[in-house]
């Protein structure tokens, strides 16, 4: 396993072509192709904006744009969509590629890396579109651009850590994926993406601190909506947590890898 | 002896039942549970394969062949023992693995070649070779979902064998596509072998194993039960699949070292067997085209409702040349009593090429020896065909031709030299020039 980074490096072209094929085949026979990748989250934002903007707009102090709520939503979605895509797809990546794992010798770690890579490409596209929408709405969070790479890295590390952990366990106990899908839905509503943390009762704030996604989403909103630096303690905490989780799941992956093919 | 390329040492594979998945998770971190149940699917497998050798692996479904191949390939870990291979090992465990139907043949080839571990530069040089060998024409740049299954196999096979590996592992993948392409596949595999690639082939296709391999091993219920020449191992395999609870398989060596396999319940036995020429003399050497009688004396050891006698003529590689039985010819013996004796006589012209042949003989109740196998005897009789009075020919069959040669096109020349309507005939007994 010491050779894992080297093995992955020698398979870099395969990883790149897998990511390309993944994106290409997802929209291979649709007329609009990759545009759907952008349209889906945008439609979601639009729906929430239409349904909730009246209720929410008063709760957003600090920005005076009439589109304040849409901007807020987009910022949160940028974080959440990356998280949920990586986790959802990592959950089933080993099971779906079971026959390939059984019949072809290649570094198994390539699979989650391809998943992550493909989600990151999506996320970057979404970011570009978001910036265009912001510009059209007259919102220019230039300062935020400096933070986005770091925030993306932290989100990716946390998502991959969780997704890999659950994905490995799902090979042995298939309930894990079903369970996680429910958890993800619940998690979405427990994280201030469509609402503001200010509407949460005071006594629940302490509990909120233990939700890593709260810190991540808040950091995106701080930079992209308010144009200010994220809260340093929270960001540092969640970064450390993400790296520890990722290290743990890599360890689990290493231990479980020889057993995985037996049960696939 | 050449260098050992592949060394399989005492390999065993157990699929562990932990009772609970929590115990499995615990086992990764050093917690050992006493409740683990081992299901051994392979045990004590040891063999060595030398450079350029072709090894066939035979065995019934579920015997553990595919598990063994996966362990040798490296996708599956062995529970005990070691596999050591030198050089690049390539495996064709399933053709078309990793193909995406929406991508073109070229894109898929590029992608899967990467999956096989080739660098981008290597892929660039391999692609033209893949395209040329597959012979799918303009379809190479069409999405794979538009391919026929045969075309997909063509691309998949040429991709899988695009570069010559040091060890090539093939699992049941040979009988694909049209006859032309199957020949082409075999040719390429033979070329690999001639250039020094070590082959490992699992196949139910006996002729493939016999044609390609110089050695075979047989796996039965996870154990290595036979290791020898393909002929010998396949005879053993044949005997084993016909085995019933009360039957036995015996393999004994003749003076020349060849193994004779006899199996069956023994309810009817082959007493003696010989070949007679037209004059009624027992012979071992026969001339091409001569008429002979195959005589089989059968003794019934316990009362039988039905008795069918069959035989197969095999060439020196063990490939069936011709075979039939008294069921096909509608001459089934009915209600045979204990102690009855029968003489089975088959007269035929030896329209065979020069070489050594053998008879396999079977006594059973129907046309297949899998139902009631009284006795099955491989290499029951060996005979040699020599060409003493026919024209020189090559190949395994004597198909007597009438060859006519007449000039055409240049009418003048033919008229002056031979005369109109006259044909140049090659007389029997002289080689055509």
XYZ file of C-alpha atoms in Angstrom:
697
model
C 0.000 0.000 0.000
C 3.010 2.298 0.310
C 3.019 2.152 -3.440
C -0.544 3.467 -3.606
C 0.329 7.051 -4.557
C 2.772 5.772 -7.161
C 0.258 3.284 -8.567
C -2.332 6.023 -8.809
C 0.169 8.307 -10.497
C 0.885 5.695 -13.137
C -2.855 5.394 -13.736
C -3.324 9.178 -13.996
C -4.259 9.018 -17.663
C -6.836 6.379 -16.931
C -8.267 8.555 -14.163
C -8.467 11.575 -16.441
C -10.083 9.581 -19.243
C -12.519 8.016 -16.755
C -13.602 11.440 -15.556
C -13.986 12.632 -19.127
C -15.970 9.527 -20.103
C -18.090 9.813 -17.001
C -19.151 13.344 -17.878
C -19.436 12.514 -21.552
C -21.567 9.406 -21.109
C -23.883 10.993 -18.581
C -25.148 13.351 -21.234
C -24.081 11.426 -24.305
C -27.393 11.322 -26.092
C -29.088 14.449 -24.761
C -29.356 17.516 -26.964
C -28.342 19.996 -24.295
C -25.565 17.763 -22.983
C -23.526 19.299 -20.199
C -25.981 22.172 -19.834
C -28.164 19.815 -17.784
C -25.377 19.620 -15.253
C -25.935 23.328 -14.566
C -29.679 23.477 -15.138
C -30.538 21.008 -12.404
C -29.055 22.911 -9.444
C -30.182 26.219 -10.949
C -33.751 24.972 -11.209
C -33.590 23.914 -7.593
C -32.357 27.355 -6.566
C -35.079 28.968 -8.645
C -37.787 26.868 -7.015
C -36.593 27.618 -3.504
C -36.275 31.295 -4.387
C -39.842 31.461 -5.658
C -41.288 29.498 -2.763
C -39.310 30.879 0.127
C -37.985 34.313 -0.803
C -40.925 36.213 0.710
C -40.442 34.551 4.071
C -36.695 34.630 4.057
C -35.755 37.990 2.624
C -36.436 39.876 5.835
C -34.085 37.601 7.721
C -31.048 38.527 5.630
C -29.472 41.591 7.143
C -26.326 43.014 5.669
C -27.082 42.870 1.950
C -29.516 45.155 0.260
C -29.963 43.360 -3.037
C -33.557 42.347 -3.794
C -32.085 39.039 -4.866
C -30.317 38.550 -1.566
C -32.031 35.260 -0.870
C -31.154 33.766 -4.256
C -27.533 34.714 -3.717
C -27.609 33.131 -0.286
C -29.139 29.942 -1.686
C -26.588 29.652 -4.491
C -23.702 29.991 -2.061
C -25.046 27.216 0.166
C -25.847 24.978 -2.804
C -22.303 25.319 -4.073
C -21.115 23.585 -0.902
C -23.972 21.132 -0.514
C -24.087 19.872 -4.088
C -20.408 18.921 -3.978
C -20.846 17.183 -0.642
C -23.945 15.269 -1.609
C -22.665 14.224 -5.039
C -19.398 12.866 -3.681
C -21.053 11.006 -0.815
C -23.907 9.577 -2.901
C -21.649 8.294 -5.643
C -18.901 7.005 -3.348
C -21.494 4.944 -1.515
C -22.092 2.695 -4.488
C -18.860 3.071 -6.452
C -17.398 -0.295 -5.390
C -20.640 -2.225 -5.734
C -21.337 -0.788 -9.176
C -17.862 -1.631 -10.410
C -17.862 -5.045 -8.761
C -17.309 -7.113 -11.862
C -14.477 -4.864 -12.996
C -12.788 -5.213 -9.605
C -13.091 -8.979 -9.903
C -11.720 -9.261 -13.403
C -9.157 -6.546 -13.994
C -6.129 -5.710 -11.911
C -5.818 -1.987 -11.311
C -5.342 0.237 -8.253
C -8.719 0.129 -6.555
C -8.246 3.610 -5.162
C -8.750 4.919 -8.706
C -12.514 4.456 -8.375
C -13.196 6.961 -5.559
C -10.691 9.358 -7.131
C -12.601 9.286 -10.403
C -15.832 9.925 -8.499
C -14.288 12.873 -6.716
C -12.737 14.242 -9.886
C -15.977 14.116 -11.789
C -17.848 15.840 -8.940
C -15.160 18.530 -8.775
C -15.474 19.280 -12.477
C -19.225 19.648 -11.983
C -18.629 21.899 -9.039
C -16.265 24.164 -10.931
C -18.804 24.502 -13.753
C -21.484 25.355 -11.234
C -19.174 27.949 -9.696
C -18.585 29.613 -13.053
C -22.313 29.769 -13.715
C -22.923 31.087 -10.227
C -20.404 33.869 -10.804
C -22.211 34.800 -14.017
C -25.558 34.860 -12.208
C -24.038 36.969 -9.425
C -22.693 39.421 -11.984
C -26.134 39.672 -13.618
C -27.658 40.354 -10.203
C -25.045 43.018 -9.551
C -23.251 41.080 -6.846
C -19.450 41.003 -7.074
C -17.846 39.006 -4.258
C -14.302 39.403 -5.633
C -12.747 38.781 -2.233
C -14.429 35.382 -2.092
C -12.444 34.034 -5.036
C -9.407 33.757 -2.806
C -11.197 31.514 -0.359
C -13.050 29.237 -2.722
C -10.147 26.862 -3.543
C -9.507 26.243 0.158
C -13.209 25.767 0.914
C -13.564 23.375 -2.011
C -10.602 21.391 -0.742
C -12.059 21.093 2.761
C -15.496 20.107 1.412
C -13.932 17.542 -0.917
C -11.802 16.027 1.862
C -14.750 15.741 4.226
C -17.086 14.342 1.563
C -14.551 11.815 0.307
C -13.724 10.761 3.868
C -17.357 10.098 4.659
C -18.214 8.646 1.235
C -15.249 6.247 1.177
C -15.955 5.065 4.712
C -19.591 4.356 3.944
C -18.803 3.036 0.460
C -16.450 0.391 1.875
C -18.944 -0.652 4.544
C -21.702 -0.783 1.920
C -19.838 -3.539 0.099
C -20.379 -5.777 3.117
C -23.679 -4.439 4.450
C -25.815 -3.103 1.618
C -28.155 -1.310 4.022
C -25.514 1.344 4.511
C -26.280 3.066 1.199
C -30.037 3.088 1.821
C -29.505 4.386 5.328
C -27.152 7.125 4.144
C -29.613 8.345 1.530
C -32.139 8.993 4.293
C -29.482 10.580 6.466
C -28.419 12.890 3.635
C -31.973 14.215 3.213
C -32.316 14.834 6.908
C -28.858 16.363 7.013
C -29.765 18.820 4.268
C -32.594 20.221 6.370
C -30.477 20.274 9.512
C -27.924 22.483 7.758
C -28.684 26.149 7.068
C -28.713 26.049 3.275
C -32.230 27.200 2.446
C -32.735 28.996 5.749
C -30.558 31.192 7.913
C -28.943 29.985 11.077
C -30.493 33.020 12.793
C -33.944 31.422 12.687
C -32.746 28.457 14.721
C -33.707 28.716 18.395
C -30.843 29.770 20.651
C -30.808 26.535 22.650
C -30.112 24.468 19.515
C -27.077 26.501 18.515
C -24.753 24.422 20.656
C -25.860 21.256 18.888
C -25.324 22.953 15.538
C -21.617 23.264 16.301
C -21.201 19.512 15.893
C -22.435 19.533 12.312
C -19.331 19.835 10.109
C -21.500 20.847 7.164
C -22.761 23.801 9.181
C -19.235 25.210 9.277
C -18.553 24.464 5.653
C -21.797 25.977 4.384
C -21.372 28.964 6.687
C -17.880 29.553 5.327
C -19.198 29.529 1.732
C -21.946 31.961 2.704
C -19.532 34.247 4.547
C -17.260 34.579 1.566
C -19.719 34.444 -1.340
C -22.657 36.359 0.172
C -21.138 38.740 2.686
C -17.666 39.025 1.170
C -15.942 38.477 4.504
C -13.454 35.933 5.805
C -14.956 32.719 7.258
C -14.818 32.253 10.970
C -11.263 30.975 11.528
C -11.891 28.637 14.488
C -14.790 26.893 12.820
C -12.978 26.499 9.517
C -9.834 25.205 11.181
C -11.850 22.762 13.257
C -13.724 21.369 10.311
C -10.519 21.126 8.245
C -8.818 19.053 10.932
C -11.945 16.905 11.321
C -12.138 16.332 7.564
C -8.490 15.277 7.333
C -8.815 12.912 10.294
C -11.939 11.353 8.781
C -10.196 10.966 5.422
C -7.186 9.315 7.066
C -9.463 6.922 8.954
C -11.356 5.906 5.849
C -8.126 5.375 3.916
C -6.974 3.076 6.711
C -10.273 1.212 6.603
C -10.064 1.009 2.814
C -6.581 -0.452 3.071
C -7.678 -3.077 5.578
C -10.882 -3.959 3.778
C -9.622 -3.969 0.186
C -8.488 -7.626 0.116
C -11.863 -8.733 1.512
C -13.958 -6.598 -0.813
C -13.605 -8.714 -3.938
C -14.623 -11.821 -1.945
C -18.117 -10.492 -1.319
C -18.730 -8.501 -4.493
C 14.260 -26.851 -18.861
C 13.338 -23.228 -19.280
C 12.923 -20.776 -16.447
C 9.863 -20.969 -14.231
C 7.625 -18.020 -15.084
C 4.727 -18.782 -12.830
C 4.996 -20.551 -9.530
C 1.808 -21.444 -7.686
C 2.697 -22.719 -4.260
C 0.223 -24.404 -1.973
C -2.514 -21.915 -2.815
C -5.769 -22.104 -0.905
C -8.794 -19.861 -0.893
C -11.435 -19.746 1.755
C -14.515 -17.579 1.705
C -14.939 -16.807 5.356
C -18.277 -16.691 7.041
C -17.940 -14.402 10.016
C -21.496 -14.960 11.185
C -21.824 -11.229 11.605
C -20.292 -8.488 9.500
C -19.193 -6.738 12.710
C -16.810 -9.612 13.338
C -15.443 -9.164 9.820
C -14.872 -5.458 10.478
C -13.165 -6.425 13.721
C -10.869 -8.838 11.913
C -9.382 -5.984 9.859
C -8.136 -4.426 13.056
C -6.671 -7.515 14.635
C -9.687 -8.778 16.559
C -9.838 -12.505 16.020
C -13.070 -14.300 16.503
C -13.406 -18.013 17.114
C -16.738 -18.161 15.309
C -15.288 -17.861 11.825
C -16.351 -20.629 9.454
C -14.041 -21.377 6.562
C -15.453 -22.450 3.205
C -12.494 -23.729 1.271
C -13.012 -23.515 -2.466
C -9.363 -24.214 -3.288
C -6.777 -26.063 -1.267
C -3.169 -27.167 -1.731
C -2.827 -26.098 -5.339
C 0.788 -26.200 -6.477
C 2.271 -26.158 -9.940
C 4.938 -24.384 -11.912
C 4.714 -23.154 -15.475
C 7.815 -22.599 -17.564
C 8.533 -19.927 -20.134
C 6.708 -20.591 -23.388
C 4.689 -23.433 -21.933
C 0.937 -23.596 -22.529
C -1.053 -24.953 -19.629
C -4.709 -25.880 -19.861
C -6.853 -25.871 -16.746
C -9.865 -28.172 -16.911
C -12.538 -29.064 -14.414
C -16.270 -29.068 -13.972
C -18.306 -25.958 -13.235
C -17.743 -24.867 -9.678
C -14.506 -26.818 -9.367
C -12.610 -23.622 -8.578
C -10.951 -22.904 -11.930
C -12.119 -19.318 -12.182
C -11.219 -18.621 -8.575
C -7.743 -19.957 -9.274
C -7.398 -17.751 -12.356
C -8.495 -14.694 -10.382
C -5.896 -15.451 -7.735
C -3.179 -15.867 -10.371
C -4.332 -12.678 -12.107
C -4.257 -10.865 -8.799
C -7.805 -9.571 -8.433
C -8.528 -12.042 -5.662
C -6.234 -12.619 -2.713
C -5.203 -16.128 -1.706
C -6.030 -17.137 1.852
C -2.878 -19.225 2.034
C 0.056 -19.964 -0.202
C 1.751 -17.762 -2.760
C 1.642 -17.013 -6.467
C 4.809 -15.684 -8.039
C 4.827 -14.509 -11.633
C 7.619 -12.826 -13.524
C 6.991 -10.316 -16.281
C 3.759 -8.740 -17.410
C 0.682 -10.821 -16.679
C -2.385 -10.141 -18.825
C -5.727 -11.764 -18.232
C -8.754 -12.104 -20.472
C -11.295 -13.107 -17.863
C -14.155 -11.418 -19.642
C -14.103 -9.712 -23.000
C -15.526 -6.216 -23.208
C -14.984 -5.476 -19.538
C -15.088 -1.761 -18.839
C -16.643 -0.844 -22.200
C -19.069 2.059 -22.220
C -21.787 1.561 -24.852
C -22.026 5.264 -25.622
C -18.352 5.636 -26.451
C -16.843 4.647 -29.778
C -14.655 1.603 -30.279
C -11.627 3.871 -30.417
C -12.522 5.766 -27.243
C -13.272 2.529 -25.421
C -10.004 1.002 -26.577
C -8.065 4.015 -25.368
C -9.873 4.003 -22.060
C -9.684 0.296 -21.314
C -6.041 0.129 -22.416
C -5.447 2.705 -19.681
C -7.329 0.457 -17.276
C -5.027 -2.383 -18.286
C -2.112 -0.251 -17.187
C -0.705 1.055 -20.462
C 0.751 4.542 -20.557
C -0.587 7.124 -22.942
C 2.401 6.763 -25.270
C 1.990 2.989 -25.392
C -1.710 3.359 -26.119
C -0.914 5.662 -29.027
C 1.248 2.993 -30.645
C -1.195 0.176 -29.823
C -4.335 1.813 -31.235
C -3.560 1.284 -34.938
C -2.743 -2.357 -34.170
C -6.054 -2.795 -32.322
C -7.990 -1.169 -35.133
C -6.284 -3.262 -37.809
C -6.767 -6.567 -36.028
C -10.423 -5.973 -35.132
C -11.392 -5.368 -38.787
C -14.608 -3.554 -37.967
C -13.925 -0.827 -40.515
C -15.617 2.522 -40.044
C -17.503 1.142 -37.049
C -14.366 1.683 -35.005
C -15.438 5.312 -34.701
C -19.089 4.546 -33.964
C -20.565 4.051 -30.470
C -20.188 0.488 -29.235
C -23.951 0.198 -28.656
C -24.407 0.124 -32.441
C -22.133 -2.935 -32.707
C -23.270 -6.493 -33.150
C -22.069 -8.722 -30.344
C -19.541 -10.255 -32.718
C -18.073 -6.860 -33.548
C -17.830 -5.975 -29.904
C -15.930 -9.216 -29.308
C -13.568 -8.388 -32.160
C -12.647 -5.044 -30.675
C -12.472 -6.487 -27.173
C -10.196 -9.343 -28.199
C -7.829 -7.226 -30.240
C -7.631 -4.807 -27.354
C -6.979 -7.558 -24.831
C -4.175 -9.003 -26.941
C -2.821 -5.760 -28.363
C 0.538 -6.212 -26.716
C 2.284 -9.507 -26.110
C 2.389 -10.255 -22.370
C 4.813 -12.615 -20.640
C 1.937 -14.582 -19.173
C -1.471 -14.653 -20.835
C -4.453 -15.969 -18.898
C -7.541 -16.800 -20.925
C -10.859 -17.818 -19.386
C -13.397 -19.402 -21.729
C -13.078 -16.439 -24.025
C -11.926 -18.189 -27.170
C -15.156 -19.435 -28.663
C -16.409 -16.007 -29.641
C -17.503 -14.436 -32.848
C -17.520 -15.888 -36.313
C -15.341 -18.767 -37.459
C -12.968 -16.463 -39.329
C -12.264 -14.390 -36.263
C -11.945 -17.400 -33.978
C -9.202 -18.671 -36.294
C -7.549 -15.308 -36.143
C -7.693 -15.309 -32.336
C -6.113 -18.754 -32.178
C -3.450 -17.694 -34.611
C -2.531 -14.709 -32.499
C -2.414 -16.780 -29.330
C -0.205 -19.348 -31.078
C 2.099 -16.584 -32.236
C 2.353 -15.295 -28.687
C 3.244 -18.774 -27.512
C 5.865 -19.181 -30.214
C 7.384 -15.865 -29.227
C 7.715 -17.057 -25.657
C 4.483 -16.099 -23.910
C 3.371 -18.538 -21.266
C -0.283 -19.438 -21.678
C -2.851 -20.391 -19.082
C -6.113 -21.466 -20.631
C -9.371 -22.450 -19.010
C -11.817 -23.895 -21.455
C -14.598 -26.383 -21.775
C -13.653 -26.608 -25.413
C -11.533 -29.719 -25.413
C -10.190 -29.144 -28.870
C -8.937 -25.711 -27.834
C -7.039 -27.164 -24.912
C -5.626 -29.960 -27.049
C -4.679 -27.700 -29.908
C -2.964 -25.037 -27.823
C -1.639 -26.670 -24.697
C 1.328 -28.907 -24.089
C 0.251 -29.637 -20.558
C -2.957 -29.636 -18.559
C -4.024 -29.743 -14.957
C -7.399 -30.716 -13.652
C -9.127 -29.136 -10.679
C -11.902 -31.041 -8.965
C -13.684 -29.784 -5.850
C -10.896 -27.329 -5.183
C -8.063 -29.850 -5.459
C -5.512 -30.507 -8.119
C -6.305 -34.063 -9.193
C -4.360 -34.483 -12.417
C -1.316 -32.933 -14.034
C 0.007 -34.276 -17.313
C -0.344 -34.220 -21.070
C -3.625 -32.683 -22.320
C -4.714 -36.018 -23.763
C -4.194 -37.801 -20.490
C -5.876 -35.135 -18.366
C -8.826 -34.744 -20.727
C -9.389 -38.498 -20.747
C -9.403 -38.374 -16.987
C -11.790 -35.432 -17.054
C -14.094 -37.265 -19.417
C -14.081 -40.286 -17.200
C -14.763 -38.206 -14.135
C -17.805 -36.419 -15.504
C -19.326 -39.778 -16.335
C -18.582 -41.066 -12.887
C -21.447 -42.408 -10.804
C -21.393 -43.358 -7.150
C -20.578 -46.974 -7.815
C -18.121 -46.509 -10.644
C -14.409 -46.174 -10.658
C -11.801 -44.329 -12.633
C -8.536 -46.088 -13.236
C -5.596 -44.684 -15.089
C -2.677 -46.940 -15.951
C 0.444 -46.378 -17.988
C 1.299 -48.303 -21.111
C 4.864 -49.272 -21.916
C 5.300 -46.157 -24.059
C 4.293 -43.934 -21.153
C 0.819 -43.010 -22.409
C -1.928 -43.206 -19.839
C -4.994 -45.384 -20.446
C -8.090 -44.213 -18.644
C -10.862 -46.670 -17.874
C -14.014 -45.767 -16.032
C -17.493 -47.165 -15.534
C -19.725 -49.273 -13.389
C -18.429 -52.522 -14.844
C -21.897 -53.926 -15.567
C -20.627 -54.601 -19.067
C -16.946 -54.797 -19.912
C -14.777 -54.769 -23.005
C -13.245 -58.200 -23.217
C -10.976 -57.609 -26.143
C -10.604 -55.260 -29.072
C -8.638 -55.509 -32.294
C -8.417 -54.345 -35.867
C -8.638 -56.785 -38.816
C -7.662 -56.230 -42.394
C -9.714 -57.477 -45.355
C -8.073 -60.906 -45.058
C -9.127 -61.277 -41.419
C -5.597 -60.754 -40.084
C -5.131 -58.665 -36.942
C -3.211 -55.505 -37.845
C -1.655 -52.478 -36.207
C -0.416 -50.821 -39.369
C -2.972 -50.083 -42.056
C -2.672 -48.475 -45.437
C -4.504 -45.291 -46.421
C -7.917 -46.178 -47.856
C -7.729 -49.885 -46.948
C -10.901 -51.479 -45.577
C -10.628 -52.681 -41.976
C -12.879 -54.194 -39.309
C -12.911 -52.878 -35.765
C -13.889 -55.805 -33.563
C -15.001 -55.307 -29.973
C -15.911 -58.295 -27.780
C -18.237 -57.301 -24.942
C -19.114 -59.346 -21.873
C -22.208 -58.590 -19.794
C -21.577 -58.848 -16.045
C -25.105 -58.142 -14.836
C -28.493 -58.080 -16.569
C -28.976 -54.929 -18.630
C -32.113 -53.541 -20.262
C -30.131 -51.749 -22.918
C -26.576 -51.871 -24.161
C -25.067 -49.437 -26.637
C -21.567 -49.859 -28.044
C -19.776 -46.788 -29.356
C -16.335 -45.831 -30.538
C -14.402 -42.699 -31.477
C -11.320 -42.532 -33.670
C -8.929 -39.910 -32.320
C -5.809 -38.397 -33.777
C -2.556 -38.236 -31.848
C -3.678 -35.034 -30.077
C -6.832 -36.753 -28.906
C -9.142 -34.805 -31.197
C -12.142 -36.784 -32.333
C -11.934 -37.632 -36.032
C -15.011 -39.809 -36.268
C -17.302 -41.444 -33.771
C -20.614 -43.235 -33.711
C -22.487 -45.831 -31.701
C -25.081 -48.532 -32.052
C -27.780 -46.156 -30.788
C -27.285 -43.899 -33.776
C -27.276 -46.886 -36.101
C -30.415 -48.224 -34.379
C -28.785 -51.468 -33.232
C -29.303 -51.279 -29.469
C -28.893 -54.618 -27.675
C -31.911 -55.179 -25.431
C -32.383 -57.376 -22.353
C -28.838 -58.671 -22.152
C -28.378 -61.394 -19.517
C -25.450 -61.932 -17.184
C -22.735 -63.832 -18.987
C -23.884 -62.885 -22.495
C -21.134 -62.063 -24.916
C -21.421 -59.916 -28.013
C -19.123 -59.208 -30.887
C -19.378 -55.678 -32.301
C -17.910 -55.354 -35.744
C -17.540 -52.044 -37.609
C -16.191 -52.129 -41.153
C -14.870 -48.929 -42.700
C -12.213 -47.735 -45.127
C -9.289 -46.005 -43.421
C -9.709 -42.664 -45.140
C -7.267 -41.032 -42.783
C -4.037 -39.126 -43.179
C -0.720 -40.619 -42.215
C -0.169 -40.816 -38.469
C -1.058 -42.548 -35.263
C -4.668 -42.887 -34.167
C -6.474 -44.414 -31.258
C -9.923 -45.724 -30.447
C -11.934 -44.693 -27.415
C -14.665 -47.232 -26.740
C -17.775 -46.804 -24.639
C -20.418 -49.186 -23.343
C -23.524 -47.448 -22.074
C -27.327 -47.517 -22.112
C -27.909 -44.531 -24.421
C -26.094 -42.397 -26.918
C -24.297 -40.430 -24.247
C -21.961 -41.988 -21.745
C -23.190 -39.551 -19.097
C -26.327 -41.533 -18.212
C -25.278 -45.123 -17.582
C -21.619 -45.574 -18.180
C -20.774 -49.284 -18.016
C -17.287 -48.886 -19.361
C -15.435 -46.087 -21.050
C -11.954 -46.829 -22.277
C -9.647 -44.268 -23.823
C -6.688 -45.413 -25.919
C -8.373 -48.818 -26.072
C -6.491 -49.557 -29.263
C -3.755 -47.677 -31.071
C -3.022 -48.079 -34.768
C -0.828 -46.430 -37.353
C -1.841 -45.340 -40.815
C 0.851 -45.487 -43.467
C 0.662 -44.401 -47.100
C 1.852 -47.306 -49.210
C -0.081 -47.036 -52.461
C -1.825 -43.652 -52.695
C -0.611 -40.372 -54.131
C 1.277 -38.170 -51.748
C -1.030 -35.908 -49.759
C -1.045 -33.871 -46.582
C -3.686 -33.506 -43.872
C -5.663 -35.789 -41.659
C -8.179 -37.190 -44.121
C -7.859 -39.172 -47.341
C -10.321 -37.543 -49.711
C -9.599 -39.083 -53.057
C -9.708 -36.452 -55.786
C -10.305 -36.683 -59.519
C -8.083 -33.922 -60.791
C -8.420 -32.694 -64.346
C -6.151 -30.152 -65.923
C -6.951 -28.635 -69.283
C -5.618 -25.522 -70.940
C -7.991 -22.626 -71.301
C -7.841 -19.067 -72.614
C -5.190 -19.754 -75.242
C -7.356 -21.921 -77.498
C -4.747 -22.251 -80.273
C -2.148 -23.711 -77.986
C -4.552 -26.264 -76.576
C -5.626 -27.408 -80.019
C -2.131 -27.887 -81.331
C -0.715 -29.531 -78.232
C -3.453 -31.723 -76.860
C -6.340 -31.624 -79.218
C -9.876 -30.390 -78.711
C -11.940 -31.992 -75.962
C -9.077 -33.955 -74.528
C -8.274 -33.550 -70.845
C -4.994 -34.038 -69.093
C -5.756 -36.502 -66.351
C -3.521 -37.166 -63.431
C -3.510 -40.921 -63.087
C -4.187 -42.500 -59.735
C -1.037 -43.472 -57.891
C 1.125 -40.644 -59.163
C 1.608 -37.284 -57.531
C 0.121 -34.303 -59.349
C 2.697 -32.017 -60.850
